[in-house]
XYZ file of C-alpha atoms in Angstrom:
661
model
C 11.712 -20.604 26.692
C 10.858 -19.020 23.184
C 7.998 -20.452 21.367
C 7.947 -21.561 17.630
C 7.886 -18.290 16.227
C 11.210 -18.024 17.023
C 11.945 -19.562 13.840
C 9.683 -16.860 11.812
C 11.469 -14.625 9.345
C 8.597 -12.313 9.666
C 9.044 -9.245 12.483
C 5.421 -9.392 13.167
C 5.968 -12.887 14.422
C 9.388 -12.337 16.192
C 7.485 -9.753 17.886
C 5.692 -12.848 19.805
C 8.389 -15.146 19.999
C 8.829 -14.662 23.808
C 4.648 -14.919 24.638
C 4.093 -17.423 26.927
C 1.411 -18.536 24.377
C 2.420 -21.854 22.159
C 1.836 -19.899 19.172
C 2.401 -21.729 15.611
C 2.670 -20.708 12.458
C -0.331 -21.415 9.980
C 0.804 -24.474 8.430
C -0.689 -28.136 7.278
C 1.333 -29.214 10.852
C -0.782 -26.598 12.750
C -4.373 -27.781 11.597
C -3.275 -31.146 11.851
C -2.868 -30.569 15.481
C -5.970 -29.068 16.069
C -7.775 -32.265 14.330
C -5.703 -34.648 16.552
C -6.335 -32.612 19.620
C -9.835 -31.913 18.608
C -9.603 -28.466 19.670
C -10.645 -25.088 18.063
C -8.205 -22.826 16.443
C -7.819 -19.378 17.621
C -6.069 -17.528 14.617
C -4.693 -14.017 15.652
C -3.731 -11.682 12.434
C -1.680 -8.567 12.579
C 1.000 -6.881 11.395
C 4.227 -5.426 12.821
C 3.164 -1.700 12.829
C -0.107 -2.081 14.183
C -0.709 -0.197 17.366
C -3.437 -2.115 18.783
C -1.753 -5.429 17.899
C 0.947 -4.326 20.344
C -1.714 -3.099 22.834
C -3.482 -6.717 22.798
C -0.207 -8.374 23.041
C 0.805 -6.427 26.315
C -2.741 -6.915 27.798
C -3.322 -10.780 27.081
C -0.826 -12.544 25.125
C 2.412 -11.911 27.668
C -0.287 -12.529 30.528
C 0.605 -16.239 32.208
C -2.750 -16.799 32.819
C -4.667 -16.173 29.720
C -2.018 -17.611 27.655
C -2.110 -20.734 29.708
C -5.718 -21.044 29.208
C -5.477 -20.627 25.347
C -2.899 -23.308 25.394
C -5.284 -25.653 27.503
C -8.210 -25.467 25.012
C -6.947 -24.201 21.523
C -4.626 -24.350 19.035
C -3.170 -20.975 19.018
C -1.881 -19.703 15.473
C -0.352 -16.462 14.568
C -0.119 -14.964 11.189
C 1.145 -11.681 9.701
C -1.330 -10.334 7.426
C 1.435 -8.653 5.017
C 2.935 -12.189 4.756
C -0.376 -13.711 4.213
C -2.952 -11.357 2.478
C -4.777 -14.658 1.191
C -5.263 -15.887 4.558
C -6.286 -12.432 5.683
C -8.514 -11.851 2.757
C -10.423 -15.089 3.669
C -10.981 -14.296 7.321
C -11.497 -10.706 7.092
C -14.403 -11.208 5.094
C -15.661 -14.036 7.840
C -15.026 -11.136 10.530
C -17.078 -8.726 8.379
C -19.737 -10.699 7.714
C -20.294 -11.621 11.319
C -19.818 -8.378 12.925
C -20.492 -6.037 10.504
C -16.971 -4.490 10.682
C -13.114 -5.447 10.570
C -9.628 -4.563 11.682
C -6.232 -5.861 13.103
C -5.958 -7.347 15.629
C -8.228 -9.583 13.622
C -9.099 -12.574 15.996
C -11.068 -15.563 14.376
C -11.726 -18.991 15.893
C -12.257 -21.786 13.397
C -12.832 -25.405 13.656
C -9.953 -27.797 12.944
C -11.001 -27.814 9.279
C -10.168 -23.787 9.018
C -14.184 -22.933 8.974
C -14.420 -19.760 10.931
C -17.563 -19.841 13.776
C -16.372 -16.606 15.981
C -14.919 -13.633 14.834
C -14.014 -10.053 16.282
C -11.069 -7.614 16.501
C -8.943 -6.185 19.593
C -10.502 -7.535 22.721
C -9.819 -6.077 26.429
C -8.473 -7.418 29.215
C -11.265 -6.581 31.521
C -14.772 -5.800 30.577
C -14.698 -2.297 28.739
C -17.518 -0.033 26.720
C -19.956 -3.124 26.279
C -16.912 -5.044 24.795
C -16.460 -8.366 26.856
C -12.937 -9.391 28.510
C -10.764 -11.395 26.159
C -10.784 -14.221 29.261
C -14.528 -14.414 28.985
C -14.228 -14.578 25.301
C -12.239 -17.296 25.321
C -13.989 -19.238 28.169
C -17.260 -19.227 26.653
C -15.911 -20.276 23.081
C -14.027 -23.259 25.022
C -17.469 -23.848 26.327
C -19.440 -24.011 23.238
C -16.697 -25.984 21.371
C -16.807 -29.024 24.399
C -20.882 -28.812 24.967
C -22.634 -27.268 22.375
C -20.765 -28.698 19.172
C -23.533 -28.915 16.837
C -24.477 -25.171 16.924
C -20.554 -24.541 16.520
C -20.677 -26.377 13.442
C -23.784 -25.077 12.278
C -22.591 -21.641 12.703
C -19.143 -22.336 10.541
C -21.387 -23.912 7.563
C -23.304 -20.941 7.458
C -20.369 -18.636 7.361
C -18.846 -21.027 4.727
C -21.778 -20.987 2.669
C -22.045 -16.989 2.834
C -18.211 -16.500 1.982
C -18.651 -19.113 -1.019
C -22.011 -17.510 -2.095
C -20.498 -14.040 -2.557
C -21.466 -12.326 -5.474
C -18.639 -13.265 -8.381
C -17.845 -10.733 -11.115
C -20.630 -8.544 -12.559
C -20.467 -5.450 -14.704
C -19.283 -4.583 -17.956
C -16.733 -1.706 -19.676
C -16.310 1.644 -18.262
C -16.850 4.050 -20.837
C -16.659 7.834 -20.270
C -20.252 8.445 -19.342
C -19.244 5.869 -16.317
C -16.006 7.443 -15.469
C -17.763 10.856 -15.145
C -20.553 9.519 -13.225
C -18.065 8.194 -11.082
C -16.348 11.829 -10.491
C -19.629 13.339 -9.642
C -20.525 10.552 -7.119
C -17.222 11.084 -5.525
C -18.090 14.983 -5.490
C -21.075 14.071 -3.125
C -18.724 12.383 -0.377
C -16.213 15.518 -0.798
C -15.242 17.607 2.036
C -14.941 21.041 0.806
C -13.771 22.386 4.111
C -10.950 20.021 5.011
C -9.951 17.772 1.929
C -10.620 13.947 1.623
C -13.794 12.051 1.171
C -16.161 11.090 4.077
C -15.783 11.631 8.071
C -13.105 11.014 9.900
C -11.070 8.426 10.447
C -9.425 9.880 6.953
C -7.300 7.251 4.883
C -5.237 9.027 1.975
C -7.217 8.404 -1.178
C -4.266 7.908 -3.254
C -5.960 5.752 -6.268
C -9.160 7.830 -6.266
C -6.993 11.171 -6.428
C -4.915 9.509 -9.774
C -8.206 8.665 -11.190
C -9.255 12.596 -10.409
C -6.217 13.417 -12.287
C -6.572 11.204 -15.345
C -9.942 12.525 -15.604
C -9.029 16.048 -15.368
C -6.653 15.568 -18.275
C -9.335 13.819 -20.578
C -12.138 16.310 -19.796
C -10.431 19.280 -18.343
C -12.786 19.245 -15.107
C -12.045 22.005 -12.590
C -14.033 19.843 -10.378
C -11.585 16.919 -10.463
C -8.518 19.044 -9.914
C -10.327 21.119 -7.396
C -10.686 17.683 -5.345
C -6.999 16.743 -5.913
C -5.393 19.964 -5.329
C -8.020 20.645 -1.783
C -7.223 17.345 -0.965
C -3.664 17.250 -1.733
C -2.764 20.413 0.107
C -4.298 19.393 3.431
C -2.507 16.153 3.688
C 0.696 17.250 3.408
C 0.120 20.617 5.603
C -1.369 18.380 8.493
C 0.038 16.407 11.001
C -0.067 13.406 8.721
C 2.771 14.378 6.804
C 6.058 14.487 8.600
C 7.310 18.204 8.450
C 10.417 17.501 8.987
C 11.830 14.255 7.360
C 8.950 13.742 4.842
C 6.558 10.531 4.587
C 3.084 10.083 5.375
C 1.920 8.080 8.318
C -1.096 5.807 7.597
C -4.163 7.759 8.411
C -5.890 10.782 10.318
C -7.644 10.094 13.403
C -9.594 13.502 12.962
C -11.162 15.195 9.948
C -8.790 17.950 9.265
C -5.391 15.768 8.881
C -4.235 16.879 12.114
C -3.667 13.858 14.428
C -2.491 10.827 12.682
C -1.969 7.212 13.449
C 1.713 7.369 12.943
C 2.956 4.262 11.667
C 4.701 5.081 8.064
C 3.933 2.294 5.441
C 5.605 1.947 2.626
C 2.436 1.411 0.079
C 1.124 4.577 1.628
C 4.218 6.626 0.804
C 4.941 4.969 -2.842
C 1.511 5.972 -3.697
C 1.463 9.034 -2.500
C 4.668 10.177 -4.005
C 3.419 9.138 -7.715
C 0.172 11.031 -6.932
C 2.083 14.292 -5.875
C 4.538 13.914 -8.537
C 1.331 13.938 -10.914
C -0.335 16.582 -9.363
C 3.065 18.459 -9.783
C 3.011 17.745 -13.338
C -0.584 19.150 -13.812
C -0.374 22.097 -11.953
C 3.144 23.172 -11.263
C 2.474 23.185 -7.480
C 5.584 24.327 -5.603
C 4.303 22.059 -2.670
C 3.793 19.231 -4.649
C 6.981 19.247 -5.720
C 8.568 19.501 -2.453
C 6.610 16.516 -0.853
C 7.927 14.325 -3.919
C 10.935 15.339 -3.191
C 10.814 14.976 0.639
C 8.888 11.711 0.368
C 11.261 9.944 -2.138
C 14.335 11.228 0.009
C 12.515 9.273 3.093
C 12.076 6.444 1.196
C 15.734 5.868 0.040
C 17.215 7.349 3.817
C 14.738 5.458 6.171
C 13.062 2.353 4.193
C 15.660 1.645 1.902
C 17.596 -2.060 3.389
C 21.298 -3.042 2.895
C 20.080 -5.046 -0.089
C 18.598 -2.293 -1.754
C 14.976 -2.907 -1.010
C 12.282 -0.970 0.639
C 11.223 -1.915 4.537
C 7.245 -2.504 4.952
C 6.846 0.129 7.776
C 7.900 2.113 10.677
C 6.560 1.558 14.051
C 3.569 4.076 15.386
C 5.014 3.506 18.970
C 8.173 4.168 20.975
C 8.989 4.240 24.468
C 5.806 2.789 25.390
C 3.542 5.457 23.727
C 2.230 6.074 20.149
C 3.362 9.431 18.539
C 6.484 9.903 20.689
C 9.130 10.253 18.264
C 7.312 12.889 16.334
C 5.573 15.420 18.499
C 6.624 18.361 20.649
C 5.469 20.822 23.254
C 6.313 24.495 23.390
C 8.697 23.633 26.198
C 10.869 21.510 24.015
C 10.848 23.961 21.143
C 12.103 26.662 23.328
C 14.951 24.109 24.774
C 16.081 23.217 21.373
C 15.207 26.295 19.334
C 15.863 29.409 21.864
C 12.729 31.430 22.989
C 12.545 33.497 19.909
C 13.144 31.026 17.271
C 10.622 28.409 19.607
C 7.957 30.754 19.885
C 8.393 31.607 15.934
C 8.277 27.744 15.196
C 5.048 27.268 17.524
C 3.430 29.523 15.814
C 4.467 28.290 12.411
C 3.903 24.460 13.426
C 0.822 25.026 15.368
C 2.537 23.636 18.670
C 0.117 24.871 21.364
C 0.162 24.863 25.168
C -2.839 22.197 25.658
C -1.563 20.394 22.503
C -3.394 19.427 19.431
C -2.379 15.308 20.580
C -2.088 13.692 23.911
C -0.449 14.423 27.108
C 0.255 18.302 25.961
C 2.041 17.297 22.847
C 1.000 18.555 19.480
C 1.849 17.312 16.055
C 3.840 19.472 13.255
C 1.797 21.210 11.277
C 2.677 23.521 8.587
C -0.773 25.340 7.253
C 1.044 28.118 5.805
C 4.398 28.660 4.261
C 7.074 29.898 6.460
C 7.716 33.613 5.508
C 11.632 33.393 6.270
C 12.431 30.105 4.238
C 16.160 30.225 5.180
C 15.079 30.754 9.255
C 12.962 27.673 8.680
C 15.535 25.554 7.053
C 17.559 26.128 9.973
C 15.047 25.675 12.556
C 13.978 22.637 10.892
C 17.750 21.328 10.977
C 18.040 22.057 14.565
C 14.706 20.205 15.455
C 15.631 16.893 13.047
C 18.914 16.703 15.300
C 16.645 17.017 18.345
C 14.634 14.244 17.316
C 17.726 11.882 16.131
C 18.011 11.746 20.066
C 14.803 9.883 20.818
C 14.307 6.687 20.826
C 13.414 5.659 16.819
C 10.244 3.328 16.038
C 11.051 -0.020 14.858
C 11.112 -1.049 11.604
C 9.561 -3.619 10.086
C 12.314 -4.741 7.329
C 10.751 -7.151 5.397
C 10.436 -6.841 2.103
C 6.938 -6.895 0.318
C 7.183 -7.447 -3.381
C 4.132 -5.477 -4.020
C 4.833 -2.749 -2.056
C 8.061 -2.568 -3.386
C 6.962 -2.561 -6.876
C 4.762 0.413 -6.268
C 8.148 2.236 -4.948
C 9.726 1.550 -7.812
C 7.212 2.571 -10.510
C 7.072 5.923 -8.614
C 10.768 6.477 -7.914
C 11.816 5.581 -11.602
C 9.389 8.137 -13.052
C 10.085 10.715 -10.213
C 13.585 10.265 -10.783
C 13.633 11.660 -14.522
C 10.819 13.807 -14.195
C 12.622 16.145 -11.272
C 16.327 15.179 -12.120
C 16.789 12.963 -8.878
C 19.022 10.169 -10.167
C 19.323 8.981 -6.998
C 15.600 7.598 -7.284
C 16.167 6.110 -10.688
C 19.254 4.250 -9.229
C 17.377 3.268 -6.392
C 14.335 1.961 -8.115
C 16.646 -0.128 -10.419
C 18.373 -2.076 -7.682
C 15.174 -2.422 -5.991
C 13.634 -3.930 -9.123
C 17.253 -6.217 -9.221
C 16.155 -7.525 -5.750
C 13.048 -8.342 -6.493
C 13.893 -10.265 -9.385
C 16.995 -12.000 -8.232
C 15.348 -13.129 -4.734
C 12.050 -13.039 -5.309
C 11.862 -14.798 -8.203
C 14.803 -17.210 -7.863
C 12.635 -19.810 -7.479
C 9.153 -19.530 -8.325
C 7.629 -16.037 -7.012
C 7.956 -15.824 -3.388
C 5.868 -12.616 -1.685
C 8.185 -11.197 1.205
C 12.087 -11.667 1.872
C 14.163 -10.433 4.259
C 17.759 -9.875 4.773
C 18.251 -11.250 1.132
C 16.694 -14.248 1.363
C 13.215 -15.203 0.232
C 10.700 -16.108 2.313
C 8.329 -19.251 2.050
C 4.879 -17.952 1.154
C 3.584 -17.694 -2.673
C 3.397 -14.109 -4.128
C -0.199 -13.210 -4.681
C -2.099 -11.501 -7.639
C -1.507 -7.819 -5.956
C 2.468 -8.782 -6.109
C 2.473 -9.788 -9.802
C 0.951 -7.070 -10.819
C 2.597 -4.216 -9.264
C 5.907 -5.947 -9.819
C 5.267 -6.445 -13.348
C 4.142 -2.610 -13.387
C 7.571 -1.873 -12.031
C 9.587 -4.158 -14.442
C 7.976 -2.052 -17.001
C 8.802 1.400 -15.427
C 12.214 0.055 -15.144
C 12.608 -0.810 -18.937
C 10.979 2.800 -19.235
C 13.490 4.921 -17.612
C 16.597 2.373 -18.801
C 15.912 0.773 -22.356
C 17.023 -2.554 -21.010
C 15.102 -5.371 -22.835
C 15.686 -7.733 -20.476
C 12.755 -6.286 -18.230
C 10.392 -6.551 -20.757
C 10.989 -10.343 -20.732
C 10.782 -10.277 -17.067
C 7.127 -8.068 -16.955
C 6.202 -10.727 -19.729
C 7.019 -13.918 -17.628
C 4.986 -12.231 -14.898
C 2.024 -11.345 -16.351
C 1.666 -14.172 -18.584
C 1.685 -16.573 -14.953
C -1.049 -14.068 -14.249
C -3.078 -15.307 -17.401
C -3.001 -18.220 -17.229
C -3.255 -19.031 -13.340
C -4.949 -16.376 -11.958
C -7.895 -15.747 -14.597
C -11.406 -16.734 -13.575
C -12.943 -18.175 -16.337
C -16.327 -16.051 -15.510
C -14.314 -12.891 -15.660
C -11.736 -10.721 -13.597
C -9.275 -12.623 -11.593
C -8.690 -14.236 -8.294
C -6.350 -13.307 -5.618
C -4.116 -16.368 -5.479
C -3.084 -18.905 -8.159
C -4.705 -21.931 -9.173
C -1.749 -23.747 -7.474
C -1.592 -22.211 -4.584
C -2.491 -23.360 -1.265
C -5.807 -24.359 -1.232
C -8.270 -22.489 2.016
C -11.616 -22.899 2.778
C -12.317 -20.218 0.020
C -10.258 -18.939 -2.770
C -10.199 -14.877 -2.029
C -11.401 -12.914 -4.718
C -11.788 -9.219 -4.093
C -11.681 -6.275 -6.836
C -12.053 -3.546 -4.281
C -9.318 -1.266 -3.390
C -8.465 -0.693 -0.455
C -5.066 0.856 1.799
C -3.383 -0.318 -1.600
C -4.492 -1.540 -5.155
C -6.555 -4.805 -5.351
C -4.597 -7.724 -7.149
C -7.140 -7.282 -9.991
C -6.743 -3.767 -10.415
C -2.719 -3.562 -10.004
C -2.951 -6.349 -12.783
C -4.845 -4.418 -15.192
C -2.241 -1.403 -15.061
C 0.105 -3.870 -15.539
C -1.248 -5.143 -18.491
C -2.277 -2.395 -20.223
C 1.266 -1.320 -20.135
C 2.333 -4.660 -21.239
C -0.323 -4.369 -24.431
C 1.401 -0.888 -24.971
C 4.965 -1.974 -25.526
C 4.126 -5.325 -27.205
C 0.892 -4.493 -29.195
C 0.138 -7.924 -28.064
C -4.245 -7.674 -27.737
C -4.110 -10.715 -25.117
C -2.821 -8.856 -22.575
C -5.445 -5.721 -23.204
C -8.152 -8.126 -23.494
C -7.265 -9.609 -20.055
C -7.091 -6.062 -18.762
C -10.426 -5.429 -20.286
C -11.397 -8.589 -18.387
C -10.551 -6.944 -14.971
C -11.982 -3.924 -15.375
C -15.629 -5.455 -16.719
C -15.436 -7.682 -13.408
C -14.600 -4.595 -10.855
C -17.250 -2.381 -12.740
C -19.964 -2.567 -10.380
C -17.773 -1.602 -7.520
C -16.295 1.315 -9.604
C -19.764 2.764 -10.668
C -21.647 2.150 -7.032
C -18.566 2.797 -4.731
C -15.697 4.804 -6.202
C -14.120 5.478 -3.313
C -13.395 1.930 -3.008
C -12.196 1.653 -7.235
C -9.772 4.322 -7.894
C -6.957 2.549 -9.391
C -9.690 0.406 -11.926
C -11.188 3.897 -12.324
C -7.704 5.115 -13.741
C -7.248 2.187 -15.631
C -10.261 2.407 -17.556
C -9.131 6.029 -18.120
C -6.242 4.834 -19.629
C -8.019 2.545 -21.997
C -10.278 5.447 -23.195
C -7.035 7.217 -23.488
C -5.342 4.657 -25.502
C -3.328 4.565 -23.912
C -0.518 7.122 -25.819
C 2.338 5.103 -26.524
C 5.517 7.115 -27.146
C 9.367 5.556 -27.861
C 11.770 8.426 -26.949
C 14.685 6.742 -29.285
C 18.719 8.109 -28.783
C 21.653 7.281 -26.449
C 21.198 8.529 -22.877
C 22.906 11.774 -23.397
C 20.751 12.587 -26.253
C 17.394 11.857 -25.375
C 17.123 13.686 -21.548
C 14.811 16.791 -22.683
C 12.573 14.187 -24.763
C 12.156 11.708 -22.091
C 11.325 14.302 -19.552
C 8.995 16.019 -21.561
C 7.297 12.449 -22.650
C 6.854 12.060 -18.943
C 5.360 15.111 -18.437
C 2.587 14.272 -20.544
C -0.633 13.995 -18.595
C -2.612 11.746 -21.161
C -3.938 8.991 -18.957
C -1.823 6.332 -18.779
C 0.967 6.989 -21.059
C 3.131 4.564 -21.677
C 6.920 5.718 -22.486
C 9.747 3.805 -22.959
C 13.386 5.686 -23.778
C 16.478 3.668 -24.966
C 18.918 3.293 -27.861
C 17.889 3.213 -31.379
C 17.603 -0.600 -32.340
C 15.744 -1.417 -28.586
C 14.752 -4.962 -29.050
C 11.109 -4.463 -28.240
C 8.222 -4.388 -30.595
C 7.382 -0.433 -29.571
C 10.840 0.415 -31.178
C 10.595 -1.582 -34.108
C 11.517 0.741 -37.315
C 12.231 3.731 -34.688
C 14.872 5.316 -35.314
C 17.240 8.699 -34.880
C 16.025 11.828 -37.098
C 19.291 13.278 -39.025
C 20.907 12.134 -36.197
C 19.354 13.579 -33.341
C 17.053 12.054 -30.772
C 13.552 11.407 -31.788
C 10.141 10.716 -30.255
C 7.357 8.778 -31.662
C 4.086 9.236 -30.490
C 1.345 6.296 -31.113
C -1.719 4.756 -30.504
C -2.727 1.262 -30.827
C 0.870 0.995 -32.808
C -0.138 3.525 -35.300
C 2.323 6.396 -35.412
C 2.748 9.925 -36.127
C 5.784 11.593 -37.832
C 8.786 11.481 -35.031
C 9.624 14.753 -33.292
C 12.648 15.889 -32.272
C 11.830 18.756 -29.733
C 9.563 18.704 -26.744
C 7.135 21.613 -28.052
C 6.279 19.247 -31.164
C 6.045 16.532 -28.818
C 3.350 17.830 -26.951
C 1.478 18.954 -29.690
C 1.944 15.350 -31.186
C 0.099 14.300 -27.976
C -2.604 16.364 -28.441
C -3.685 15.815 -31.817
């Protein structure tokens, strides 16, 4: 019989609906059941595209004997970390405190009050490499709960005290000296040979790259641009990028971006699309332009849902193995392409006999541009067709508000800059979905099949969605998007602000957990604090309301110690600080759509950090457009800082000059 997860909306929870484990979703009823039965809670946290989550499910949660023991001794709760990042944040902090590391699947054992006293990640079914078997862990924990309860409660109280005593926001503004020092710190961990920062595994440093681009625009730093170019080129040419249809995998397990962990996440591709767009804007790199077009097309072709939003992820596995959909061996190339083209493609794509991945297969790399582009396009089309016959990875089709916000912002801008109207149209449609479904009754983090979930949006959702609404305002000049963004950010200021400075990750009227999560560090995607900063800065630039700028400054001050000490985990905060140092620039492009296209594209081409651009008809009912009109009947651009504007210009050349002055 299916367990309680049969009614869940989360695809990850649905994956566990037929486990013999008597799973609960996180709920007051589950905690009350633990209290009534006087049992500890076994909390298992993961996500649909997580490879090792699948492994542990097959090995342990599908095993009848293991499940029976779990059912007899624990109240078992399964959580999708993408639906409940607040729960994930609290117990990941506990896991890191108790073990020194974290990851997914995350396994925590809690008192019936939700207080953690044991934590870990993946546990094998048999003892392996020094790790105990999952069954051994369960038996030891059940015995401790029954026979050493005082010790368990002491541990849980110690852990809870540690979580509550974690230092709150500290620091001050980030000025030019601190921003330049952050570049120097990043240079110290930059991999000169392979790009990226630190050792393997390597994750795409999207937010750090955006900061470096902004710093280079302000300072002219060749060092910052070299780090961007080296990293972006290495990622785009390696196996982490899908050389056939575009889109980036989650991370590289090796230093050279050769072998990825194959799941494709919406947030990675949204953030990277934006970075490559801005790298192209700054450098004119043909590789950057190609990656933007291909990645944008990947979002539209493979992640867009029937309702117009963007799905969360594509799985890493198919046919029981990771990466099966994406890898090739020489024999497959020969069968698909023939001997001559197969040999040519094998050399071009680094497909070898021994293989660069597993079981004699190779990831596809494009370390050099093809010497015959027409031949490459033909080969590529035939490989795409051959791959289409394989079992496709599963898609997690839930729509996450914050990740869709990131995609909307990137696609809206890319659509104008690269004359890809499909991108802009898709951004507007997705924004309408977020507004109509996620914001219809409060603000919900997720939806699926056009139906909102039950979980409240967290700070990152508010920040990324508000920035997306302002990006849509910027490209279509419809004032309703300003009202929608302001509504979201007013809630941030009123319900998420920490009186000591900065923001909490959950609202003051959200579900109460054992601690209220608050983490200003960026990880796989921007923290709630840094996401809110970017939106607040843009809203202040459009409205002239200094209250929003002050809120952004409070967030930056709260995150400044992380930014100065660990800039790799504060790229989005540093990028926001660069925007404040630059003003940011405010550009109003006034004219009918057919009039303003060239000026609009010219304004979005400006590299001034965090420049806020709005294009619209004369009389657009937003403060930035007050008394901004055509010039002798022609479209005009008004370049301003702090709502103090220069004389309007009507050519891109004059616009660029005005931005430099």
